[in-house]
PDB file of C-alpha atoms and ligand atoms in Angstrom:
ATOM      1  CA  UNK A   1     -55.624 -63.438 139.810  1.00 82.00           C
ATOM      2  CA  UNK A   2     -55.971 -59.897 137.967  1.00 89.00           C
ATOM      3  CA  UNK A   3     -52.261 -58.474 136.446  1.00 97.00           C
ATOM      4  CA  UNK A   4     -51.518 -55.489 137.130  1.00 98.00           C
ATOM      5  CA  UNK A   5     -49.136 -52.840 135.397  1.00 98.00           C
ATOM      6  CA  UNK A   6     -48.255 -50.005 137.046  1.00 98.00           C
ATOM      7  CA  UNK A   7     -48.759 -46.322 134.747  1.00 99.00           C
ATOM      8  CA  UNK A   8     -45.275 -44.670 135.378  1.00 98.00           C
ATOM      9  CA  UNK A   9     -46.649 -41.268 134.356  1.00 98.00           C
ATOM     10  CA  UNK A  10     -49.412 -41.118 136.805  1.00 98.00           C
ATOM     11  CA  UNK A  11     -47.705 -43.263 139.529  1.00 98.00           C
ATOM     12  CA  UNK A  12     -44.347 -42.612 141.204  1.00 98.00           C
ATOM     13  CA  UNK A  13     -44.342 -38.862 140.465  1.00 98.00           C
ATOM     14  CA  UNK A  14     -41.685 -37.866 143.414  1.00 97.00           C
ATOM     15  CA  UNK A  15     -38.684 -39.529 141.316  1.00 98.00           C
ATOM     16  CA  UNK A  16     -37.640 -38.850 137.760  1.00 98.00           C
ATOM     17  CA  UNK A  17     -39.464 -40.855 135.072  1.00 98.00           C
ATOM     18  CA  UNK A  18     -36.238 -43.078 134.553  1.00 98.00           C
ATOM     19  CA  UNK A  19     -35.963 -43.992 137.673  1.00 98.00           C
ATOM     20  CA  UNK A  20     -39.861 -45.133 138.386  1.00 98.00           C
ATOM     21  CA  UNK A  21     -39.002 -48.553 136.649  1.00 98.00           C
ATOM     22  CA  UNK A  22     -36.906 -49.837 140.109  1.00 98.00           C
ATOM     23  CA  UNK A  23     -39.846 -47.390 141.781  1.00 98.00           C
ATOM     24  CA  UNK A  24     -42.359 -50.305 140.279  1.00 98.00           C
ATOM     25  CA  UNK A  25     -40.201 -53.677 140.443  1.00 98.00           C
ATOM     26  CA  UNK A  26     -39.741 -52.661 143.982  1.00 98.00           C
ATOM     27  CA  UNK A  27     -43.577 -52.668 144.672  1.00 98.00           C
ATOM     28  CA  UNK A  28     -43.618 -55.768 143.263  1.00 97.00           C
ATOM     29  CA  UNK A  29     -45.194 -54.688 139.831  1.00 98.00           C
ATOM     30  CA  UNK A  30     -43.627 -57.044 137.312  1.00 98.00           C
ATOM     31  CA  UNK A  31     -45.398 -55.417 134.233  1.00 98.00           C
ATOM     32  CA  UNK A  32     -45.288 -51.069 132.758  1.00 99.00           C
ATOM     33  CA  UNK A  33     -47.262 -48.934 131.129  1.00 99.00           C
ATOM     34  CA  UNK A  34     -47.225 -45.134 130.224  1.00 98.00           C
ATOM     35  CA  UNK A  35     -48.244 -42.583 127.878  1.00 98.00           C
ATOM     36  CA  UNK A  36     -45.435 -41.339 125.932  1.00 98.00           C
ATOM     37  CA  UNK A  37     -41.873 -42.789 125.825  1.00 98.00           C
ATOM     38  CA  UNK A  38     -40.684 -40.595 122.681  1.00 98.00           C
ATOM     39  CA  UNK A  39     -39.066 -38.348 125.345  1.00 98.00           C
ATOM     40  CA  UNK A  40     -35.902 -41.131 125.781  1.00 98.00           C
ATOM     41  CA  UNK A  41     -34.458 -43.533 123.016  1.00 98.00           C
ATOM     42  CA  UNK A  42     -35.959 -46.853 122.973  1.00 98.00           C
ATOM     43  CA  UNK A  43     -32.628 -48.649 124.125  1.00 98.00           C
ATOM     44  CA  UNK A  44     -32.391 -46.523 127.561  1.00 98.00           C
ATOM     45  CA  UNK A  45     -35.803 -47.320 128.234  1.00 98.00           C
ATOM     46  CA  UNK A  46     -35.287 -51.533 127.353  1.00 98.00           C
ATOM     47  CA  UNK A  47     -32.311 -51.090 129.397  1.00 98.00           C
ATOM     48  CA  UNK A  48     -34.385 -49.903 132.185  1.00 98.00           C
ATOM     49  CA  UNK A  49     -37.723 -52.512 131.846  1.00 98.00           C
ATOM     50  CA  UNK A  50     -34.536 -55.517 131.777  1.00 98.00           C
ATOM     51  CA  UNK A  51     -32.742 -54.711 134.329  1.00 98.00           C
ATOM     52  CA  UNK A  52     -35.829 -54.578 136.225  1.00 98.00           C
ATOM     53  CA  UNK A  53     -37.252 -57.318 135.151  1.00 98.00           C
ATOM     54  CA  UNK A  54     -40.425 -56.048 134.120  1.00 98.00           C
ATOM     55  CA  UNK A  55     -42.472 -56.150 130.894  1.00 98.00           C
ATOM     56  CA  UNK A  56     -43.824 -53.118 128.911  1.00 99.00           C
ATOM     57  CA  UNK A  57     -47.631 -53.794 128.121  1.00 99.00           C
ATOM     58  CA  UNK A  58     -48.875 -50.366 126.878  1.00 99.00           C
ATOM     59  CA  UNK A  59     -48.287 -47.206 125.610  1.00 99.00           C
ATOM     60  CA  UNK A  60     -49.317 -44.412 123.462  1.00 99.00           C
ATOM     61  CA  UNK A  61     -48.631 -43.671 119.657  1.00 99.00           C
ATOM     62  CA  UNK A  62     -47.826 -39.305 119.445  1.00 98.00           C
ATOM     63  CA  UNK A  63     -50.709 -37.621 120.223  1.00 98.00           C
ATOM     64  CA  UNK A  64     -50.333 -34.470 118.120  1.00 98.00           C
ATOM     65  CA  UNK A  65     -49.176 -31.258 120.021  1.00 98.00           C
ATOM     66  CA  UNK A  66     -49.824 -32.116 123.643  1.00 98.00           C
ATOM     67  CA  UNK A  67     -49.115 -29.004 125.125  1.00 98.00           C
ATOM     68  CA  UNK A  68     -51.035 -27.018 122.961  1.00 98.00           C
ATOM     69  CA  UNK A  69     -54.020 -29.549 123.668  1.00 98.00           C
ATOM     70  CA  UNK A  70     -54.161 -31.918 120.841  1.00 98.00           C
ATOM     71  CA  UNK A  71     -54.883 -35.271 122.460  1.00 98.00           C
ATOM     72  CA  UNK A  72     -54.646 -37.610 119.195  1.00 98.00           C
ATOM     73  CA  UNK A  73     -54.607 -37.598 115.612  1.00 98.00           C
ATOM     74  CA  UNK A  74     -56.937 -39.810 114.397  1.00 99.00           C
ATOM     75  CA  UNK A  75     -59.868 -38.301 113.839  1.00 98.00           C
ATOM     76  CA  UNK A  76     -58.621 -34.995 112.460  1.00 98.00           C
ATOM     77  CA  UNK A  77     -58.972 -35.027 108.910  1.00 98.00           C
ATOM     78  CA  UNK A  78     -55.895 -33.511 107.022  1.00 98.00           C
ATOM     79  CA  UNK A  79     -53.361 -34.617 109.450  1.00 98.00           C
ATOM     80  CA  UNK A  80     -53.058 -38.461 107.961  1.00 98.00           C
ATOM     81  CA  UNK A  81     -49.449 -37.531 107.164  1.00 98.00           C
ATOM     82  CA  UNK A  82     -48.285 -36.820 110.560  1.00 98.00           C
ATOM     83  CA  UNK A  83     -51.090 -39.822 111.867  1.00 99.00           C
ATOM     84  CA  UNK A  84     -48.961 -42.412 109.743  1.00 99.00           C
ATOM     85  CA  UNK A  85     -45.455 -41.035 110.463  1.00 99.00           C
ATOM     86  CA  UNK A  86     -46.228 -41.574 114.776  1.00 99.00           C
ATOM     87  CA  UNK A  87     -47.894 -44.870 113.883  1.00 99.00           C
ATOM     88  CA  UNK A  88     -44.564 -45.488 111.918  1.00 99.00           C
ATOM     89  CA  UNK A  89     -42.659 -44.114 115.045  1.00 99.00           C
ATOM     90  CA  UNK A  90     -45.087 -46.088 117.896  1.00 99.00           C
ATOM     91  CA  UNK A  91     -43.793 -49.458 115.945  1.00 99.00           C
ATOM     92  CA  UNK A  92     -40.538 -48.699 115.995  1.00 98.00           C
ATOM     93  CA  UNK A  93     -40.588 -48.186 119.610  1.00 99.00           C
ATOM     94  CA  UNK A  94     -43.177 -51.124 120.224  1.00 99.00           C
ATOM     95  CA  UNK A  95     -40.930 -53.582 118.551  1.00 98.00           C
ATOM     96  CA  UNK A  96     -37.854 -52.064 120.944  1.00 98.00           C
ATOM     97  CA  UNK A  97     -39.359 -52.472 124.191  1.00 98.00           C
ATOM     98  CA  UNK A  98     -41.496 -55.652 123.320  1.00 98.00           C
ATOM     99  CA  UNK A  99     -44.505 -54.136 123.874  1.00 99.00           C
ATOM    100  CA  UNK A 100     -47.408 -56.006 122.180  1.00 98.00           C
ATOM    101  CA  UNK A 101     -50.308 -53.118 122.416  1.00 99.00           C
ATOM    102  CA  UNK A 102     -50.215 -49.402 121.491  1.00 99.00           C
ATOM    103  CA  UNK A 103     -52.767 -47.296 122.369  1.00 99.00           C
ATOM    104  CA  UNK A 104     -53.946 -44.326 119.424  1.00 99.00           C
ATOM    105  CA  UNK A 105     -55.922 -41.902 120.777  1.00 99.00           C
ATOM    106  CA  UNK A 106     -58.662 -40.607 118.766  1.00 98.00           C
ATOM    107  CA  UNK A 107     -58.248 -36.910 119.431  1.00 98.00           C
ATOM    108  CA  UNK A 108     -60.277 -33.792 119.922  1.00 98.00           C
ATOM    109  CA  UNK A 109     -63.417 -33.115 117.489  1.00 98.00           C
ATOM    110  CA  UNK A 110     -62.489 -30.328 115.656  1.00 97.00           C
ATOM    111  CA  UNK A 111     -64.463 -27.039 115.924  1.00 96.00           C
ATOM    112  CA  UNK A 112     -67.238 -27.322 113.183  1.00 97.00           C
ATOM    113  CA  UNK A 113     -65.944 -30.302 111.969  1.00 97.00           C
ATOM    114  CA  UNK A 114     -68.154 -32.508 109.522  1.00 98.00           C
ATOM    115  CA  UNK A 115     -69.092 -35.473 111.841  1.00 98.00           C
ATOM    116  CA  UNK A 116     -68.993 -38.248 109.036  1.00 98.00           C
ATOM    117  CA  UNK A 117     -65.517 -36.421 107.664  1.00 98.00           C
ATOM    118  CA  UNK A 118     -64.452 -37.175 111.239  1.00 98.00           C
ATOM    119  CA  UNK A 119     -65.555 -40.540 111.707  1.00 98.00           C
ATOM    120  CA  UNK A 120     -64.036 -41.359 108.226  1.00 98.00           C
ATOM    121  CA  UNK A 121     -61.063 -40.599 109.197  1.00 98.00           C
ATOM    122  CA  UNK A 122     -60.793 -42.303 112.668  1.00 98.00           C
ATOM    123  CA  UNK A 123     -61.500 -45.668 110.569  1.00 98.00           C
ATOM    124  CA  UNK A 124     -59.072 -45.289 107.645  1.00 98.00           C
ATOM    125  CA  UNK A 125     -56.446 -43.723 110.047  1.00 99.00           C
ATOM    126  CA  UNK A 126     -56.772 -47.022 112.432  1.00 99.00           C
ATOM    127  CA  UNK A 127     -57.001 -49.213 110.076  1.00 98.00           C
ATOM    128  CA  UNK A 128     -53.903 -48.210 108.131  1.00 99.00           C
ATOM    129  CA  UNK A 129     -52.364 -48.324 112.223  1.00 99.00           C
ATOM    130  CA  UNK A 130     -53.682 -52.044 112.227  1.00 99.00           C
ATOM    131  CA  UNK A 131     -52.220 -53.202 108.759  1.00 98.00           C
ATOM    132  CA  UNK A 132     -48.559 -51.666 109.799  1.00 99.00           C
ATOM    133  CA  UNK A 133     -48.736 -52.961 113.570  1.00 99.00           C
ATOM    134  CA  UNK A 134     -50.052 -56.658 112.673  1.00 98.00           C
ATOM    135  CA  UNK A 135     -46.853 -58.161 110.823  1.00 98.00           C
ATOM    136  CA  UNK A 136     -45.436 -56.899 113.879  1.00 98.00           C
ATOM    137  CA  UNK A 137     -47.884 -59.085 116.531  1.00 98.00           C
ATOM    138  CA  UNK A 138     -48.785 -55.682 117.464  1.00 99.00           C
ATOM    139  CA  UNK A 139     -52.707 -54.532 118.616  1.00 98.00           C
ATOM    140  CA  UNK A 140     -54.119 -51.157 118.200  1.00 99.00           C
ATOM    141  CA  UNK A 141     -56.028 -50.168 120.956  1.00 99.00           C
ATOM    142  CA  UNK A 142     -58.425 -47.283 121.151  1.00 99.00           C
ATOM    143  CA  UNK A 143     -59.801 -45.936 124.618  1.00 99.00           C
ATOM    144  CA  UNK A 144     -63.427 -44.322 125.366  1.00 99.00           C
ATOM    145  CA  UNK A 145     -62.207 -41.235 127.489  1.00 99.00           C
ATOM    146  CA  UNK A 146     -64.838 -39.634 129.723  1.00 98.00           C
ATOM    147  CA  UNK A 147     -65.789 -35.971 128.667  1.00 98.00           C
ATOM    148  CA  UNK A 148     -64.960 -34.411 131.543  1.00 98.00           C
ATOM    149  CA  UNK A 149     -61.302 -34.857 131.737  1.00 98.00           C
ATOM    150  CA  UNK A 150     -61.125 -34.135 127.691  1.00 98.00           C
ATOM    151  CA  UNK A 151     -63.761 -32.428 126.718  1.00 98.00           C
ATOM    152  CA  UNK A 152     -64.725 -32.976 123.042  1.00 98.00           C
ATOM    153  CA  UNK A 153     -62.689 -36.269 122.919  1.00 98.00           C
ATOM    154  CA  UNK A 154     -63.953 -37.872 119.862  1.00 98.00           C
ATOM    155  CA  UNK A 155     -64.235 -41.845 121.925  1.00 98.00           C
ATOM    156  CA  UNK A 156     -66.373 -41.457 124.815  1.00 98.00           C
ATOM    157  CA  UNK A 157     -68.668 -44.406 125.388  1.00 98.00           C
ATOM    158  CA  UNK A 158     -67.767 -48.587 125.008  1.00 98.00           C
ATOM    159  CA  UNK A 159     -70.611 -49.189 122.876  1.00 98.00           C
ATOM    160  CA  UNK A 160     -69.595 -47.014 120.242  1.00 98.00           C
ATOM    161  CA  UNK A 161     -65.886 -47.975 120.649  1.00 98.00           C
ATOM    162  CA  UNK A 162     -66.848 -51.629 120.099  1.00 98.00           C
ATOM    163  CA  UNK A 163     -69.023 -50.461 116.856  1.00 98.00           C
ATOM    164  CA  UNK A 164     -66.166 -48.869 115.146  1.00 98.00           C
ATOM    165  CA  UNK A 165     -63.571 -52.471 116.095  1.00 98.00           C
ATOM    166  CA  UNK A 166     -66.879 -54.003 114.153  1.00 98.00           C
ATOM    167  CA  UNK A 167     -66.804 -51.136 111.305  1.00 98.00           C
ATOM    168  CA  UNK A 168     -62.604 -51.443 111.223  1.00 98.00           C
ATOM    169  CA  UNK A 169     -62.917 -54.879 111.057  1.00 98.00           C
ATOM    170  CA  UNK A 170     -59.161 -55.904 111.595  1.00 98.00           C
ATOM    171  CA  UNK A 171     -58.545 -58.437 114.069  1.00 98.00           C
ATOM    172  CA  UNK A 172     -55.702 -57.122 115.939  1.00 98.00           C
ATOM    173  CA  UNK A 173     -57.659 -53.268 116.686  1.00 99.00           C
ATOM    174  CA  UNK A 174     -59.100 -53.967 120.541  1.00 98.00           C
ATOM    175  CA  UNK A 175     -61.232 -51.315 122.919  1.00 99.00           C
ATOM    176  CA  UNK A 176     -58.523 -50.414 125.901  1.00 99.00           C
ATOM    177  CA  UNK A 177     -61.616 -50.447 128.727  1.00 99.00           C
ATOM    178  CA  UNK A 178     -60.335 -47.770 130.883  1.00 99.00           C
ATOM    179  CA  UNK A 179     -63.222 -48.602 134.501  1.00 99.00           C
ATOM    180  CA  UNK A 180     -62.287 -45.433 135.696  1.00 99.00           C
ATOM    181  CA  UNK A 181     -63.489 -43.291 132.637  1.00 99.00           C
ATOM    182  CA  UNK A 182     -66.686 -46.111 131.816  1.00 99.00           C
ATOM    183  CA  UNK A 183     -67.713 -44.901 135.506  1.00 98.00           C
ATOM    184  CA  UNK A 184     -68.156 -41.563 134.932  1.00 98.00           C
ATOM    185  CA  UNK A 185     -69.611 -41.840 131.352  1.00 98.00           C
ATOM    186  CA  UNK A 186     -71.756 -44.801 131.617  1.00 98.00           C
ATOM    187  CA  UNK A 187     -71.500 -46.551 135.037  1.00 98.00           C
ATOM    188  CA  UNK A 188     -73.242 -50.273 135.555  1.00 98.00           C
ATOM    189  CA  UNK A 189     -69.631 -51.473 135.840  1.00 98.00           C
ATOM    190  CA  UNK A 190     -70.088 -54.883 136.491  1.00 98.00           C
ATOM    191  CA  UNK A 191     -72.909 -55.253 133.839  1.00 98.00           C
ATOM    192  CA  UNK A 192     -70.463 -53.770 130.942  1.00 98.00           C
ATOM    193  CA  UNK A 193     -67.956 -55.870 132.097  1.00 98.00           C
ATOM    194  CA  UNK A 194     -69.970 -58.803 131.179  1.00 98.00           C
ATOM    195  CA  UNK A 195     -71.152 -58.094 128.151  1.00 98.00           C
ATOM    196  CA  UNK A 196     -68.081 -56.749 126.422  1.00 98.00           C
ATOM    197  CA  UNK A 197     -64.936 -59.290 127.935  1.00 98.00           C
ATOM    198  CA  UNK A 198     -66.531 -62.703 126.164  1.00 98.00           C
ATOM    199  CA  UNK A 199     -66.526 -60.482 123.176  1.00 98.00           C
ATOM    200  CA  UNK A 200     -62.751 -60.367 122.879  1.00 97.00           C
ATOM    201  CA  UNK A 201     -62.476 -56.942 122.102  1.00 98.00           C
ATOM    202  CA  UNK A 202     -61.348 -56.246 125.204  1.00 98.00           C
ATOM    203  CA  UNK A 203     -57.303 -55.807 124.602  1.00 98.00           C
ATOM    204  CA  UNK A 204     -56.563 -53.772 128.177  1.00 98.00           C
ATOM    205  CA  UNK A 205     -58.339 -52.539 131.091  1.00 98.00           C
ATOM    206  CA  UNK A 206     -57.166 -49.493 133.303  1.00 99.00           C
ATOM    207  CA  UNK A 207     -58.725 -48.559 136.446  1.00 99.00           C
ATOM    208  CA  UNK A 208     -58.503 -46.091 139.428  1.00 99.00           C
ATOM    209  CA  UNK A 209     -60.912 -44.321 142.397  1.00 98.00           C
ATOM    210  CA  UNK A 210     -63.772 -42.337 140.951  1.00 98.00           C
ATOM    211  CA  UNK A 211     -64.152 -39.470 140.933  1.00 98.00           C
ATOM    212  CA  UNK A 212     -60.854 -38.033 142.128  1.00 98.00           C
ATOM    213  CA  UNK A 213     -58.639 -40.956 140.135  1.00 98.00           C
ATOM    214  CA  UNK A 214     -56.733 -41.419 143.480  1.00 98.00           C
ATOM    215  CA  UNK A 215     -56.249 -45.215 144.174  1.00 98.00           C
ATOM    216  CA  UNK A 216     -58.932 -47.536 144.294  1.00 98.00           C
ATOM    217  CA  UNK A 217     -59.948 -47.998 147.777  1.00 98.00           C
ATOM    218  CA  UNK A 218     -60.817 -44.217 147.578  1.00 98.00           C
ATOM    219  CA  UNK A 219     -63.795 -43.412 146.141  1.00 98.00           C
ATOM    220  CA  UNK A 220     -67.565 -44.917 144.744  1.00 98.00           C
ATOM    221  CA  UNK A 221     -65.806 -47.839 143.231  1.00 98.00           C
ATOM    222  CA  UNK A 222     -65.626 -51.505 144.994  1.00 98.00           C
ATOM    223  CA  UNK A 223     -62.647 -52.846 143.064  1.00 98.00           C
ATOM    224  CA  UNK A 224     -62.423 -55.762 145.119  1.00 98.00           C
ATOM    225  CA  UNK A 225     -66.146 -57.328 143.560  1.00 98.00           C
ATOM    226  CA  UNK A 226     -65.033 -56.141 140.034  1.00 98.00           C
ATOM    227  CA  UNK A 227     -61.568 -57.919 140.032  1.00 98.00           C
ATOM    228  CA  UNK A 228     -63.175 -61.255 141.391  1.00 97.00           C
ATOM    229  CA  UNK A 229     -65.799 -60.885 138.659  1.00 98.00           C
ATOM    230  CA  UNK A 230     -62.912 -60.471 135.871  1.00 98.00           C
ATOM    231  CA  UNK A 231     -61.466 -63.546 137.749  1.00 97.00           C
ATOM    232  CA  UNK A 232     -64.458 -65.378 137.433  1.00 97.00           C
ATOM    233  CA  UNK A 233     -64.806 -64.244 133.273  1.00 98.00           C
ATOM    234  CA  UNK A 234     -61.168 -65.524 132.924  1.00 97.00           C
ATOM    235  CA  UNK A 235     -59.506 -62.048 132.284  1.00 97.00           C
ATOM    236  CA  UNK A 236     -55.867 -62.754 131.821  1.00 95.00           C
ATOM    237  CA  UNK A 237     -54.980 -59.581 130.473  1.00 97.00           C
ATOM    238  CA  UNK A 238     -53.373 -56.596 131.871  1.00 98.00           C
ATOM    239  CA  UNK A 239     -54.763 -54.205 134.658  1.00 98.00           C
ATOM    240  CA  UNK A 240     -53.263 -51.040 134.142  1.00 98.00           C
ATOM    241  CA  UNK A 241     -52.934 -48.673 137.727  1.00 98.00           C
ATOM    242  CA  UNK A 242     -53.761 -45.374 135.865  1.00 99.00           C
ATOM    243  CA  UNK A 243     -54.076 -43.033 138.750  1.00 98.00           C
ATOM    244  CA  UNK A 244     -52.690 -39.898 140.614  1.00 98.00           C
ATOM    245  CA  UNK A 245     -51.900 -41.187 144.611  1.00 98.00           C
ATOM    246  CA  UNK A 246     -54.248 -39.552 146.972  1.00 97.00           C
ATOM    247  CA  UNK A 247     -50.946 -37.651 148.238  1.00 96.00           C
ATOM    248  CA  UNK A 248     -49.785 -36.883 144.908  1.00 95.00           C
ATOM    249  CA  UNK A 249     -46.086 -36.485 144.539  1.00 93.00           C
ATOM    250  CA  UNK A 250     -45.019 -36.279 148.185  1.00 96.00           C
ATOM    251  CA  UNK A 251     -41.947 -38.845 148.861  1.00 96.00           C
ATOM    252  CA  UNK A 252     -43.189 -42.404 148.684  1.00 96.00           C
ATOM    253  CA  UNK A 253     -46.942 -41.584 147.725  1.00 97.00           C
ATOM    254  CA  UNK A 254     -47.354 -44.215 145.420  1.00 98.00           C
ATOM    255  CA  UNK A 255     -46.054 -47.044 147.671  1.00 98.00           C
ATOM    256  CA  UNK A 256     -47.438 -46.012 150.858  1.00 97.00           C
ATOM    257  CA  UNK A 257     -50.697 -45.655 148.647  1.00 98.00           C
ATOM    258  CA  UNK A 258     -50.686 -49.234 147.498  1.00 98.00           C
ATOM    259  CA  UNK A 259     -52.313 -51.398 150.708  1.00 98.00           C
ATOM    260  CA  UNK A 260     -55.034 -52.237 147.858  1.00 98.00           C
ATOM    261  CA  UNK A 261     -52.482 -53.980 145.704  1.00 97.00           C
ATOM    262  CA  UNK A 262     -50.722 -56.158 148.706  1.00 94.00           C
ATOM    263  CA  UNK A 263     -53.977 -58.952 148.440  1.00 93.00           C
ATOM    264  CA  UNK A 264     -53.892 -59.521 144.998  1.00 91.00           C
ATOM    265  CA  UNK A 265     -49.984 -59.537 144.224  1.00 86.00           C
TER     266      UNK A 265
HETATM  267  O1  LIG B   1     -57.135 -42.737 130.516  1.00 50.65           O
HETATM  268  C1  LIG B   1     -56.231 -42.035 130.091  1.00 50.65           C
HETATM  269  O2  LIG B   1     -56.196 -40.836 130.328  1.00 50.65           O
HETATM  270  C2  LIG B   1     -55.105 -42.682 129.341  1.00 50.65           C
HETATM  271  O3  LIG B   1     -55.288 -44.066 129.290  1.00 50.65           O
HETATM  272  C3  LIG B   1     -54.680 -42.166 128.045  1.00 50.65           C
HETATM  273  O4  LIG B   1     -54.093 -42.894 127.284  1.00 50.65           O
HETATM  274  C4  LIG B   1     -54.901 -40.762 127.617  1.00 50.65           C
HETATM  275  O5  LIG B   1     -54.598 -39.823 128.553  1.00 50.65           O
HETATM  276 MG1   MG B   2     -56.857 -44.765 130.525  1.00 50.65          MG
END
């Protein structure tokens, strides 16, 4: 049976991040993920995931300036320093909450960047990422993001994610295969799901509908036939819930959005 993790930034929006944790265990969601947790100390938030009783699987190392639109560091060349000081930061936080994957995003091609100067220093940046996270039991994960939600993200399509694991070459860097955004980009789900799991580069998956990114029973996508074909590939990883509930943050959205989930919990 597919695991899944509920994402507590896109899902239970009508309560206070803090308090999405009881939100999830109460769905029956035994396992978290999320983008950022740098907002709280890393004790509050291990409070939270044990008294709950749930495990963290996933989250992000600093992005850069979010609000000003940076959405990563490692491709940009000349900001190595502050790369290296979240990865330092991600680990700390990673070994607090027992989380065994954190997810570096690549970033935002700069403006009339050289392309090779770019891709240079996506690999050195996550490989120096994957020699501080491994004594640790910790993977790197990196995520093809479709082009429409961040346009000029440097890590749009699988094939190219898996070429740079190949090029990093460390074992514990994985591709995070996020169905919703391999939809949009590439499509031929099924087919790309099984050519890249026997690999075992595949260190996460994420899904929601396409193309809103409401829940899954909305939209183009049959979840249903994809999670009894990861069944039938022996997937035992982690099925993240990254989407926004059809009725966004009204009271209860989330749960009263979850009649997908009820079969396979
Ligand atoms: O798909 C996404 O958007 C996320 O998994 C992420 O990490 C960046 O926003
Ligand atoms: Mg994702």
């Amino acid at each position: 049976m597919p695991r899944f993790a509920a994402n507590l930034s896109m899902l239970y929006n009508d309560v206070d991040f803090l308090d999405r944790f009881a939100a999830a265990a109460r769905d029956g969601f035994q396992a978290v993920e999320y983008l950022f947790p740098y907002a709280h100390p890393a004790p509050e938030l291990a409070e939270r995931l044990r008294a709950h009783g749930l495990q963290q699987v996933l989250f992000n190392a600093p992005p850069g300036d979010w609000d000003a639109g940076e959405r990563g560091l490692a491709c940009l060349p000349g900001r190595e320093a502050e790369f290296r000081a979240g990865i330092a930061q991600a680990i700390e936080y990673a070994q607090a909450l027992q989380c065994p994957r954190i997810h570096v995003m690549a970033g935002l091609v700069p403006q009339g960047a050289d392309a090779a100067a770019v891709r240079a220093t996506y690999v050195a940046n996550v490989r120096h990422a994957a020699e501080q996270a491994a004594p640790h039991g910790i993977r790197i994960l990196l995520e093809p993001i479709n082009g429409r939600d961040m346009p000029g993200f440097f890590l749009s399509r699988q094939d190219q994610a898996h070429a740079l694991v190949a090029e990093i070459g460390a074992t514990n860097v994985q591709v995070q295969m996020d169905l919703y955004h391999c939809q949009i980009v590439e499509g031929d789900l099924a087919m790309k799901i099984r050519q890249y799991l026997p690999t075992g580069r595949v260190g996460h998956l994420q899904i929601a509908g396409v193309p809103e990114r409401h829940e899954p029973d909305v939209g183009e996508l049959n979840h249903p036939y994809l999670f009894r074909l990861l069944d039938s590939l022996g997937y035992d990883g982690w099925i993240g819930c990254e989407y926004r509930p059809a009725r966004g943050a009204a009271t209860h959205a989330t749960s009263d959005g979850l009649g997908w989930l009820k079969p396979w919990l």
